[in-house]
Amino acid sequence: MFGWLIGIVLRGIGGGKCRADRDKRESVPAGDNCRSSCDVPSLGVNSFFPESWRYAVMITAAMVFLGVFFRPFLVVSGFAALAVASRMYQRHIRFPLGIELGVFGTVICAVLYGPIMGAIVGLVAYPVSIVYTKEEARYLPVALLGIVVAAFAGGAVGLGSWNIVALGVGVTVLYDVLTGGLYYFVYRAPIFGGIVFGVTHVWFNYVVFSWLGEWVLYILA
């Protein structure tokens, strides 16, 4: 607001000065070569770079900067948001189905950026999601432990001789065996629910890694 007012004032002052110089030139004989400072063309940066170009350059530079230095954080945040969204149905369907994208995002980020970045996906997504789904928080430490193990397993093994489908399914099985065993022996959770979750979880992640795994890695690599 203040910058706008100052600009109006400066333009008013400049306009008055130029008008005064034009009045003086009209009183000077035609053969006089005197020129006012208003007649001197500006050779500043603005004459070479129009305002629209300057904005385009600044926006492009900001996008490059974010892409180079903050891309891992943007990708991890995106996968964490997808994982949260994929679990929202649990608020309305109180049945242990393994349809969620937490392991998928964890493995992809662990392969691309290392196990710590991969673990952040689940460490953010699971606590946030249970606030919405209103699930029992006592199971959360086991889920977080499982996702950390999954991230370090996926990051340590990497692709190498593995393809992304085999790695994703293997990490999913490891996560389900570890967390399912702890749920049963520590919390005495129903074994039938654990079996249903494990079967649907492995199947769902097989489908997701088969359809999207290679494509997502290609896009983000």
PDB file of N, CA, C and O in Angstrom, residues 46-121:
ATOM      1  N   ASN A  46      15.694  -2.192 -16.401  1.00  0.00           N
ATOM      2  CA  ASN A  46      14.299  -2.297 -16.803  1.00  0.00           C
ATOM      3  C   ASN A  46      14.118  -2.169 -18.314  1.00  0.00           C
ATOM      4  O   ASN A  46      13.169  -2.710 -18.886  1.00  0.00           O
ATOM      5  N   SER A  47      15.023  -1.428 -18.990  1.00  0.00           N
ATOM      6  CA  SER A  47      14.885  -1.260 -20.426  1.00  0.00           C
ATOM      7  C   SER A  47      15.224  -2.538 -21.187  1.00  0.00           C
ATOM      8  O   SER A  47      14.793  -2.718 -22.320  1.00  0.00           O
ATOM      9  N   PHE A  48      16.045  -3.397 -20.587  1.00  0.00           N
ATOM     10  CA  PHE A  48      16.441  -4.635 -21.250  1.00  0.00           C
ATOM     11  C   PHE A  48      15.566  -5.813 -20.843  1.00  0.00           C
ATOM     12  O   PHE A  48      15.439  -6.775 -21.585  1.00  0.00           O
ATOM     13  N   PHE A  49      14.973  -5.800 -19.639  1.00  0.00           N
ATOM     14  CA  PHE A  49      14.155  -6.893 -19.131  1.00  0.00           C
ATOM     15  C   PHE A  49      12.771  -6.370 -18.771  1.00  0.00           C
ATOM     16  O   PHE A  49      12.600  -5.757 -17.721  1.00  0.00           O
ATOM     17  N   PRO A  50      11.794  -6.575 -19.643  1.00  0.00           N
ATOM     18  CA  PRO A  50      10.425  -6.144 -19.313  1.00  0.00           C
ATOM     19  C   PRO A  50       9.939  -6.796 -18.033  1.00  0.00           C
ATOM     20  O   PRO A  50      10.436  -7.839 -17.611  1.00  0.00           O
ATOM     21  N   GLU A  51       8.938  -6.169 -17.441  1.00  0.00           N
ATOM     22  CA  GLU A  51       8.458  -6.635 -16.142  1.00  0.00           C
ATOM     23  C   GLU A  51       7.945  -8.074 -16.208  1.00  0.00           C
ATOM     24  O   GLU A  51       8.197  -8.872 -15.318  1.00  0.00           O
ATOM     25  N   SER A  52       7.235  -8.437 -17.261  1.00  0.00           N
ATOM     26  CA  SER A  52       6.722  -9.800 -17.390  1.00  0.00           C
ATOM     27  C   SER A  52       7.851 -10.815 -17.456  1.00  0.00           C
ATOM     28  O   SER A  52       7.752 -11.915 -16.906  1.00  0.00           O
ATOM     29  N   TRP A  53       8.959 -10.447 -18.112  1.00  0.00           N
ATOM     30  CA  TRP A  53      10.105 -11.354 -18.186  1.00  0.00           C
ATOM     31  C   TRP A  53      10.745 -11.535 -16.826  1.00  0.00           C
ATOM     32  O   TRP A  53      11.167 -12.635 -16.469  1.00  0.00           O
ATOM     33  N   ARG A  54      10.826 -10.457 -16.061  1.00  0.00           N
ATOM     34  CA  ARG A  54      11.449 -10.555 -14.735  1.00  0.00           C
ATOM     35  C   ARG A  54      10.666 -11.508 -13.844  1.00  0.00           C
ATOM     36  O   ARG A  54      11.241 -12.327 -13.121  1.00  0.00           O
ATOM     37  N   TYR A  55       9.327 -11.428 -13.887  1.00  0.00           N
ATOM     38  CA  TYR A  55       8.512 -12.344 -13.093  1.00  0.00           C
ATOM     39  C   TYR A  55       8.714 -13.784 -13.535  1.00  0.00           C
ATOM     40  O   TYR A  55       8.807 -14.700 -12.719  1.00  0.00           O
ATOM     41  N   ALA A  56       8.781 -14.016 -14.830  1.00  0.00           N
ATOM     42  CA  ALA A  56       8.980 -15.369 -15.349  1.00  0.00           C
ATOM     43  C   ALA A  56      10.324 -15.936 -14.896  1.00  0.00           C
ATOM     44  O   ALA A  56      10.424 -17.097 -14.504  1.00  0.00           O
ATOM     45  N   VAL A  57      11.361 -15.104 -14.932  1.00  0.00           N
ATOM     46  CA  VAL A  57      12.690 -15.556 -14.508  1.00  0.00           C
ATOM     47  C   VAL A  57      12.694 -15.883 -13.023  1.00  0.00           C
ATOM     48  O   VAL A  57      13.256 -16.901 -12.592  1.00  0.00           O
ATOM     49  N   MET A  58      12.050 -15.039 -12.208  1.00  0.00           N
ATOM     50  CA  MET A  58      12.031 -15.284 -10.761  1.00  0.00           C
ATOM     51  C   MET A  58      11.268 -16.564 -10.424  1.00  0.00           C
ATOM     52  O   MET A  58      11.690 -17.355  -9.576  1.00  0.00           O
ATOM     53  N   ILE A  59      10.126 -16.794 -11.094  1.00  0.00           N
ATOM     54  CA  ILE A  59       9.341 -17.998 -10.836  1.00  0.00           C
ATOM     55  C   ILE A  59      10.117 -19.237 -11.254  1.00  0.00           C
ATOM     56  O   ILE A  59      10.150 -20.251 -10.540  1.00  0.00           O
ATOM     57  N   THR A  60      10.769 -19.178 -12.410  1.00  0.00           N
ATOM     58  CA  THR A  60      11.564 -20.323 -12.878  1.00  0.00           C
ATOM     59  C   THR A  60      12.703 -20.623 -11.921  1.00  0.00           C
ATOM     60  O   THR A  60      12.970 -21.787 -11.595  1.00  0.00           O
ATOM     61  N   ALA A  61      13.383 -19.580 -11.458  1.00  0.00           N
ATOM     62  CA  ALA A  61      14.487 -19.783 -10.520  1.00  0.00           C
ATOM     63  C   ALA A  61      14.004 -20.398  -9.216  1.00  0.00           C
ATOM     64  O   ALA A  61      14.659 -21.278  -8.648  1.00  0.00           O
ATOM     65  N   ALA A  62      12.832 -19.953  -8.726  1.00  0.00           N
ATOM     66  CA  ALA A  62      12.284 -20.517  -7.489  1.00  0.00           C
ATOM     67  C   ALA A  62      11.936 -21.987  -7.664  1.00  0.00           C
ATOM     68  O   ALA A  62      12.199 -22.808  -6.777  1.00  0.00           O
ATOM     69  N   MET A  63      11.370 -22.353  -8.823  1.00  0.00           N
ATOM     70  CA  MET A  63      11.021 -23.745  -9.063  1.00  0.00           C
ATOM     71  C   MET A  63      12.263 -24.619  -9.150  1.00  0.00           C
ATOM     72  O   MET A  63      12.300 -25.729  -8.612  1.00  0.00           O
ATOM     73  N   VAL A  64      13.299 -24.121  -9.806  1.00  0.00           N
ATOM     74  CA  VAL A  64      14.554 -24.883  -9.889  1.00  0.00           C
ATOM     75  C   VAL A  64      15.171 -25.051  -8.507  1.00  0.00           C
ATOM     76  O   VAL A  64      15.645 -26.128  -8.142  1.00  0.00           O
ATOM     77  N   PHE A  65      15.154 -23.984  -7.720  1.00  0.00           N
ATOM     78  CA  PHE A  65      15.713 -24.046  -6.373  1.00  0.00           C
ATOM     79  C   PHE A  65      14.994 -25.085  -5.517  1.00  0.00           C
ATOM     80  O   PHE A  65      15.616 -25.907  -4.851  1.00  0.00           O
ATOM     81  N   LEU A  66      13.648 -25.053  -5.550  1.00  0.00           N
ATOM     82  CA  LEU A  66      12.875 -26.031  -4.774  1.00  0.00           C
ATOM     83  C   LEU A  66      13.101 -27.445  -5.285  1.00  0.00           C
ATOM     84  O   LEU A  66      13.202 -28.395  -4.503  1.00  0.00           O
ATOM     85  N   GLY A  67      13.186 -27.592  -6.599  1.00  0.00           N
ATOM     86  CA  GLY A  67      13.376 -28.917  -7.158  1.00  0.00           C
ATOM     87  C   GLY A  67      14.720 -29.522  -6.811  1.00  0.00           C
ATOM     88  O   GLY A  67      14.830 -30.730  -6.580  1.00  0.00           O
ATOM     89  N   VAL A  68      15.769 -28.684  -6.754  1.00  0.00           N
ATOM     90  CA  VAL A  68      17.116 -29.189  -6.472  1.00  0.00           C
ATOM     91  C   VAL A  68      17.325 -29.437  -4.992  1.00  0.00           C
ATOM     92  O   VAL A  68      17.837 -30.485  -4.586  1.00  0.00           O
ATOM     93  N   PHE A  69      16.923 -28.504  -4.148  1.00  0.00           N
ATOM     94  CA  PHE A  69      17.260 -28.578  -2.734  1.00  0.00           C
ATOM     95  C   PHE A  69      16.160 -29.164  -1.848  1.00  0.00           C
ATOM     96  O   PHE A  69      16.456 -29.692  -0.780  1.00  0.00           O
ATOM     97  N   PHE A  70      14.907 -29.075  -2.271  1.00  0.00           N
ATOM     98  CA  PHE A  70      13.822 -29.521  -1.408  1.00  0.00           C
ATOM     99  C   PHE A  70      12.964 -30.611  -2.030  1.00  0.00           C
ATOM    100  O   PHE A  70      11.933 -30.966  -1.483  1.00  0.00           O
ATOM    101  N   ARG A  71      13.368 -31.133  -3.165  1.00  0.00           N
ATOM    102  CA  ARG A  71      12.556 -32.150  -3.829  1.00  0.00           C
ATOM    103  C   ARG A  71      12.303 -33.372  -2.951  1.00  0.00           C
ATOM    104  O   ARG A  71      11.167 -33.860  -2.897  1.00  0.00           O
ATOM    105  N   PRO A  72      13.316 -33.924  -2.244  1.00  0.00           N
ATOM    106  CA  PRO A  72      13.028 -35.077  -1.379  1.00  0.00           C
ATOM    107  C   PRO A  72      11.934 -34.797  -0.354  1.00  0.00           C
ATOM    108  O   PRO A  72      11.069 -35.645  -0.118  1.00  0.00           O
ATOM    109  N   PHE A  73      11.958 -33.608   0.243  1.00  0.00           N
ATOM    110  CA  PHE A  73      10.949 -33.283   1.249  1.00  0.00           C
ATOM    111  C   PHE A  73       9.567 -33.135   0.613  1.00  0.00           C
ATOM    112  O   PHE A  73       8.557 -33.535   1.204  1.00  0.00           O
ATOM    113  N   LEU A  74       9.522 -32.581  -0.587  1.00  0.00           N
ATOM    114  CA  LEU A  74       8.244 -32.456  -1.276  1.00  0.00           C
ATOM    115  C   LEU A  74       7.678 -33.822  -1.638  1.00  0.00           C
ATOM    116  O   LEU A  74       6.482 -34.085  -1.485  1.00  0.00           O
ATOM    117  N   VAL A  75       8.540 -34.731  -2.109  1.00  0.00           N
ATOM    118  CA  VAL A  75       8.092 -36.077  -2.483  1.00  0.00           C
ATOM    119  C   VAL A  75       7.628 -36.846  -1.247  1.00  0.00           C
ATOM    120  O   VAL A  75       6.572 -37.496  -1.257  1.00  0.00           O
ATOM    121  N   VAL A  76       8.413 -36.789  -0.170  1.00  0.00           N
ATOM    122  CA  VAL A  76       8.043 -37.482   1.069  1.00  0.00           C
ATOM    123  C   VAL A  76       6.718 -36.944   1.606  1.00  0.00           C
ATOM    124  O   VAL A  76       5.846 -37.710   2.039  1.00  0.00           O
ATOM    125  N   SER A  77       6.550 -35.627   1.574  1.00  0.00           N
ATOM    126  CA  SER A  77       5.297 -35.034   2.048  1.00  0.00           C
ATOM    127  C   SER A  77       4.114 -35.502   1.199  1.00  0.00           C
ATOM    128  O   SER A  77       3.029 -35.781   1.723  1.00  0.00           O
ATOM    129  N   GLY A  78       4.330 -35.595  -0.107  1.00  0.00           N
ATOM    130  CA  GLY A  78       3.261 -36.071  -0.980  1.00  0.00           C
ATOM    131  C   GLY A  78       2.865 -37.500  -0.696  1.00  0.00           C
ATOM    132  O   GLY A  78       1.672 -37.834  -0.629  1.00  0.00           O
ATOM    133  N   PHE A  79       3.845 -38.385  -0.488  1.00  0.00           N
ATOM    134  CA  PHE A  79       3.534 -39.783  -0.180  1.00  0.00           C
ATOM    135  C   PHE A  79       2.888 -39.919   1.196  1.00  0.00           C
ATOM    136  O   PHE A  79       2.013 -40.768   1.394  1.00  0.00           O
ATOM    137  N   ALA A  80       3.314 -39.098   2.158  1.00  0.00           N
ATOM    138  CA  ALA A  80       2.677 -39.136   3.476  1.00  0.00           C
ATOM    139  C   ALA A  80       1.212 -38.713   3.376  1.00  0.00           C
ATOM    140  O   ALA A  80       0.334 -39.314   4.009  1.00  0.00           O
ATOM    141  N   ALA A  81       0.938 -37.686   2.572  1.00  0.00           N
ATOM    142  CA  ALA A  81      -0.452 -37.243   2.386  1.00  0.00           C
ATOM    143  C   ALA A  81      -1.281 -38.337   1.710  1.00  0.00           C
ATOM    144  O   ALA A  81      -2.440 -38.574   2.089  1.00  0.00           O
ATOM    145  N   LEU A  82      -0.713 -39.024   0.714  1.00  0.00           N
ATOM    146  CA  LEU A  82      -1.431 -40.117   0.062  1.00  0.00           C
ATOM    147  C   LEU A  82      -1.702 -41.252   1.039  1.00  0.00           C
ATOM    148  O   LEU A  82      -2.781 -41.870   1.018  1.00  0.00           O
ATOM    149  N   ALA A  83      -0.725 -41.542   1.908  1.00  0.00           N
ATOM    150  CA  ALA A  83      -0.916 -42.605   2.890  1.00  0.00           C
ATOM    151  C   ALA A  83      -2.041 -42.265   3.865  1.00  0.00           C
ATOM    152  O   ALA A  83      -2.844 -43.130   4.235  1.00  0.00           O
ATOM    153  N   VAL A  84      -2.088 -41.017   4.289  1.00  0.00           N
ATOM    154  CA  VAL A  84      -3.178 -40.591   5.182  1.00  0.00           C
ATOM    155  C   VAL A  84      -4.519 -40.734   4.479  1.00  0.00           C
ATOM    156  O   VAL A  84      -5.490 -41.271   5.034  1.00  0.00           O
ATOM    157  N   ALA A  85      -4.595 -40.253   3.245  1.00  0.00           N
ATOM    158  CA  ALA A  85      -5.855 -40.315   2.508  1.00  0.00           C
ATOM    159  C   ALA A  85      -6.305 -41.755   2.270  1.00  0.00           C
ATOM    160  O   ALA A  85      -7.499 -42.061   2.309  1.00  0.00           O
ATOM    161  N   SER A  86      -5.339 -42.661   2.049  1.00  0.00           N
ATOM    162  CA  SER A  86      -5.692 -44.047   1.753  1.00  0.00           C
ATOM    163  C   SER A  86      -6.245 -44.795   2.964  1.00  0.00           C
ATOM    164  O   SER A  86      -6.834 -45.865   2.808  1.00  0.00           O
ATOM    165  N   ARG A  87      -6.072 -44.242   4.157  1.00  0.00           N
ATOM    166  CA  ARG A  87      -6.557 -44.914   5.363  1.00  0.00           C
ATOM    167  C   ARG A  87      -7.844 -44.307   5.914  1.00  0.00           C
ATOM    168  O   ARG A  87      -8.361 -44.760   6.937  1.00  0.00           O
ATOM    169  N   MET A  88      -8.379 -43.305   5.270  1.00  0.00           N
ATOM    170  CA  MET A  88      -9.546 -42.615   5.825  1.00  0.00           C
ATOM    171  C   MET A  88     -10.786 -43.502   5.888  1.00  0.00           C
ATOM    172  O   MET A  88     -11.662 -43.282   6.729  1.00  0.00           O
ATOM    173  N   TYR A  89     -10.863 -44.476   5.007  1.00  0.00           N
ATOM    174  CA  TYR A  89     -12.041 -45.351   5.024  1.00  0.00           C
ATOM    175  C   TYR A  89     -12.154 -46.142   6.320  1.00  0.00           C
ATOM    176  O   TYR A  89     -13.237 -46.619   6.675  1.00  0.00           O
ATOM    177  N   GLN A  90     -11.036 -46.296   7.061  1.00  0.00           N
ATOM    178  CA  GLN A  90     -11.045 -47.056   8.308  1.00  0.00           C
ATOM    179  C   GLN A  90     -11.948 -46.418   9.363  1.00  0.00           C
ATOM    180  O   GLN A  90     -12.335 -47.088  10.321  1.00  0.00           O
ATOM    181  N   ARG A  91     -12.268 -45.167   9.196  1.00  0.00           N
ATOM    182  CA  ARG A  91     -13.183 -44.524  10.147  1.00  0.00           C
ATOM    183  C   ARG A  91     -14.591 -45.092  10.008  1.00  0.00           C
ATOM    184  O   ARG A  91     -15.359 -45.115  10.977  1.00  0.00           O
ATOM    185  N   HIS A  92     -14.925 -45.535   8.825  1.00  0.00           N
ATOM    186  CA  HIS A  92     -16.282 -46.003   8.553  1.00  0.00           C
ATOM    187  C   HIS A  92     -16.373 -47.527   8.428  1.00  0.00           C
ATOM    188  O   HIS A  92     -17.452 -48.086   8.581  1.00  0.00           O
ATOM    189  N   ILE A  93     -15.253 -48.178   8.127  1.00  0.00           N
ATOM    190  CA  ILE A  93     -15.229 -49.642   7.993  1.00  0.00           C
ATOM    191  C   ILE A  93     -14.313 -50.198   9.080  1.00  0.00           C
ATOM    192  O   ILE A  93     -13.082 -50.179   8.939  1.00  0.00           O
ATOM    193  N   ARG A  94     -14.889 -50.668  10.142  1.00  0.00           N
ATOM    194  CA  ARG A  94     -14.117 -51.168  11.280  1.00  0.00           C
ATOM    195  C   ARG A  94     -13.735 -52.638  11.053  1.00  0.00           C
ATOM    196  O   ARG A  94     -14.148 -53.533  11.772  1.00  0.00           O
ATOM    197  N   PHE A  95     -12.937 -52.830   9.999  1.00  0.00           N
ATOM    198  CA  PHE A  95     -12.478 -54.186   9.695  1.00  0.00           C
ATOM    199  C   PHE A  95     -11.026 -54.087   9.251  1.00  0.00           C
ATOM    200  O   PHE A  95     -10.667 -53.163   8.487  1.00  0.00           O
ATOM    201  N   PRO A  96     -10.157 -54.984   9.719  1.00  0.00           N
ATOM    202  CA  PRO A  96      -8.715 -54.857   9.455  1.00  0.00           C
ATOM    203  C   PRO A  96      -8.335 -55.202   8.020  1.00  0.00           C
ATOM    204  O   PRO A  96      -7.793 -56.280   7.729  1.00  0.00           O
ATOM    205  N   LEU A  97      -8.591 -54.287   7.101  1.00  0.00           N
ATOM    206  CA  LEU A  97      -8.169 -54.479   5.714  1.00  0.00           C
ATOM    207  C   LEU A  97      -6.808 -53.820   5.489  1.00  0.00           C
ATOM    208  O   LEU A  97      -6.538 -52.740   6.021  1.00  0.00           O
ATOM    209  N   GLY A  98      -5.994 -54.458   4.690  1.00  0.00           N
ATOM    210  CA  GLY A  98      -4.651 -53.935   4.433  1.00  0.00           C
ATOM    211  C   GLY A  98      -4.567 -53.060   3.205  1.00  0.00           C
ATOM    212  O   GLY A  98      -3.564 -53.101   2.472  1.00  0.00           O
ATOM    213  N   ILE A  99      -5.579 -52.270   2.958  1.00  0.00           N
ATOM    214  CA  ILE A  99      -5.599 -51.375   1.792  1.00  0.00           C
ATOM    215  C   ILE A  99      -5.133 -49.999   2.244  1.00  0.00           C
ATOM    216  O   ILE A  99      -5.904 -49.208   2.791  1.00  0.00           O
ATOM    217  N   GLU A 100      -3.862 -49.731   2.052  1.00  0.00           N
ATOM    218  CA  GLU A 100      -3.273 -48.455   2.430  1.00  0.00           C
ATOM    219  C   GLU A 100      -1.954 -48.294   1.693  1.00  0.00           C
ATOM    220  O   GLU A 100      -1.351 -49.270   1.254  1.00  0.00           O
ATOM    221  N   LEU A 101      -1.503 -47.041   1.560  1.00  0.00           N
ATOM    222  CA  LEU A 101      -0.317 -46.733   0.753  1.00  0.00           C
ATOM    223  C   LEU A 101       0.902 -46.377   1.589  1.00  0.00           C
ATOM    224  O   LEU A 101       1.874 -45.841   1.060  1.00  0.00           O
ATOM    225  N   GLY A 102       0.874 -46.687   2.876  1.00  0.00           N
ATOM    226  CA  GLY A 102       2.005 -46.346   3.731  1.00  0.00           C
ATOM    227  C   GLY A 102       3.272 -47.099   3.356  1.00  0.00           C
ATOM    228  O   GLY A 102       4.355 -46.508   3.242  1.00  0.00           O
ATOM    229  N   VAL A 103       3.165 -48.394   3.162  1.00  0.00           N
ATOM    230  CA  VAL A 103       4.344 -49.194   2.821  1.00  0.00           C
ATOM    231  C   VAL A 103       4.844 -48.836   1.420  1.00  0.00           C
ATOM    232  O   VAL A 103       6.054 -48.764   1.174  1.00  0.00           O
ATOM    233  N   PHE A 104       3.929 -48.617   0.500  1.00  0.00           N
ATOM    234  CA  PHE A 104       4.334 -48.244  -0.858  1.00  0.00           C
ATOM    235  C   PHE A 104       5.166 -46.961  -0.844  1.00  0.00           C
ATOM    236  O   PHE A 104       6.261 -46.910  -1.414  1.00  0.00           O
ATOM    237  N   GLY A 105       4.663 -45.908  -0.207  1.00  0.00           N
ATOM    238  CA  GLY A 105       5.418 -44.659  -0.138  1.00  0.00           C
ATOM    239  C   GLY A 105       6.726 -44.812   0.612  1.00  0.00           C
ATOM    240  O   GLY A 105       7.737 -44.211   0.242  1.00  0.00           O
ATOM    241  N   THR A 106       6.718 -45.632   1.667  1.00  0.00           N
ATOM    242  CA  THR A 106       7.937 -45.847   2.445  1.00  0.00           C
ATOM    243  C   THR A 106       9.021 -46.513   1.613  1.00  0.00           C
ATOM    244  O   THR A 106      10.186 -46.089   1.621  1.00  0.00           O
ATOM    245  N   VAL A 107       8.664 -47.539   0.878  1.00  0.00           N
ATOM    246  CA  VAL A 107       9.654 -48.262   0.073  1.00  0.00           C
ATOM    247  C   VAL A 107      10.170 -47.382  -1.065  1.00  0.00           C
ATOM    248  O   VAL A 107      11.383 -47.336  -1.319  1.00  0.00           O
ATOM    249  N   ILE A 108       9.273 -46.692  -1.758  1.00  0.00           N
ATOM    250  CA  ILE A 108       9.704 -45.836  -2.863  1.00  0.00           C
ATOM    251  C   ILE A 108      10.677 -44.765  -2.370  1.00  0.00           C
ATOM    252  O   ILE A 108      11.740 -44.534  -2.965  1.00  0.00           O
ATOM    253  N   CYS A 109      10.343 -44.079  -1.283  1.00  0.00           N
ATOM    254  CA  CYS A 109      11.212 -43.017  -0.757  1.00  0.00           C
ATOM    255  C   CYS A 109      12.503 -43.582  -0.189  1.00  0.00           C
ATOM    256  O   CYS A 109      13.555 -42.940  -0.281  1.00  0.00           O
ATOM    257  N   ALA A 110      12.459 -44.789   0.402  1.00  0.00           N
ATOM    258  CA  ALA A 110      13.680 -45.410   0.921  1.00  0.00           C
ATOM    259  C   ALA A 110      14.631 -45.757  -0.215  1.00  0.00           C
ATOM    260  O   ALA A 110      15.856 -45.606  -0.081  1.00  0.00           O
ATOM    261  N   VAL A 111      14.097 -46.219  -1.332  1.00  0.00           N
ATOM    262  CA  VAL A 111      14.942 -46.542  -2.479  1.00  0.00           C
ATOM    263  C   VAL A 111      15.532 -45.276  -3.092  1.00  0.00           C
ATOM    264  O   VAL A 111      16.704 -45.231  -3.467  1.00  0.00           O
ATOM    265  N   LEU A 112      14.740 -44.220  -3.181  1.00  0.00           N
ATOM    266  CA  LEU A 112      15.188 -42.989  -3.829  1.00  0.00           C
ATOM    267  C   LEU A 112      16.106 -42.153  -2.944  1.00  0.00           C
ATOM    268  O   LEU A 112      17.123 -41.629  -3.416  1.00  0.00           O
ATOM    269  N   TYR A 113      15.744 -42.005  -1.667  1.00  0.00           N
ATOM    270  CA  TYR A 113      16.423 -41.034  -0.812  1.00  0.00           C
ATOM    271  C   TYR A 113      17.042 -41.627   0.456  1.00  0.00           C
ATOM    272  O   TYR A 113      17.609 -40.882   1.250  1.00  0.00           O
ATOM    273  N   GLY A 114      16.907 -42.926   0.661  1.00  0.00           N
ATOM    274  CA  GLY A 114      17.486 -43.531   1.851  1.00  0.00           C
ATOM    275  C   GLY A 114      16.430 -43.900   2.881  1.00  0.00           C
ATOM    276  O   GLY A 114      15.290 -43.417   2.834  1.00  0.00           O
ATOM    277  N   PRO A 115      16.807 -44.768   3.833  1.00  0.00           N
ATOM    278  CA  PRO A 115      15.830 -45.289   4.793  1.00  0.00           C
ATOM    279  C   PRO A 115      15.208 -44.249   5.715  1.00  0.00           C
ATOM    280  O   PRO A 115      14.047 -44.383   6.109  1.00  0.00           O
ATOM    281  N   ILE A 116      15.966 -43.220   6.082  1.00  0.00           N
ATOM    282  CA  ILE A 116      15.412 -42.221   6.995  1.00  0.00           C
ATOM    283  C   ILE A 116      14.268 -41.465   6.336  1.00  0.00           C
ATOM    284  O   ILE A 116      13.187 -41.280   6.927  1.00  0.00           O
ATOM    285  N   MET A 117      14.480 -41.034   5.095  1.00  0.00           N
ATOM    286  CA  MET A 117      13.411 -40.337   4.381  1.00  0.00           C
ATOM    287  C   MET A 117      12.231 -41.264   4.147  1.00  0.00           C
ATOM    288  O   MET A 117      11.071 -40.832   4.195  1.00  0.00           O
ATOM    289  N   GLY A 118      12.503 -42.539   3.900  1.00  0.00           N
ATOM    290  CA  GLY A 118      11.410 -43.483   3.726  1.00  0.00           C
ATOM    291  C   GLY A 118      10.600 -43.668   4.995  1.00  0.00           C
ATOM    292  O   GLY A 118       9.366 -43.746   4.958  1.00  0.00           O
ATOM    293  N   ALA A 119      11.298 -43.746   6.130  1.00  0.00           N
ATOM    294  CA  ALA A 119      10.606 -43.942   7.401  1.00  0.00           C
ATOM    295  C   ALA A 119       9.724 -42.753   7.753  1.00  0.00           C
ATOM    296  O   ALA A 119       8.682 -42.919   8.405  1.00  0.00           O
ATOM    297  N   ILE A 120      10.108 -41.562   7.318  1.00  0.00           N
ATOM    298  CA  ILE A 120       9.320 -40.367   7.645  1.00  0.00           C
ATOM    299  C   ILE A 120       7.901 -40.483   7.091  1.00  0.00           C
ATOM    300  O   ILE A 120       6.949 -39.974   7.698  1.00  0.00           O
ATOM    301  N   VAL A 121       7.741 -41.161   5.954  1.00  0.00           N
ATOM    302  CA  VAL A 121       6.404 -41.293   5.354  1.00  0.00           C
ATOM    303  C   VAL A 121       5.447 -41.921   6.356  1.00  0.00           C
ATOM    304  O   VAL A 121       4.383 -41.384   6.666  1.00  0.00           O
TER     305      VAL A 121
END
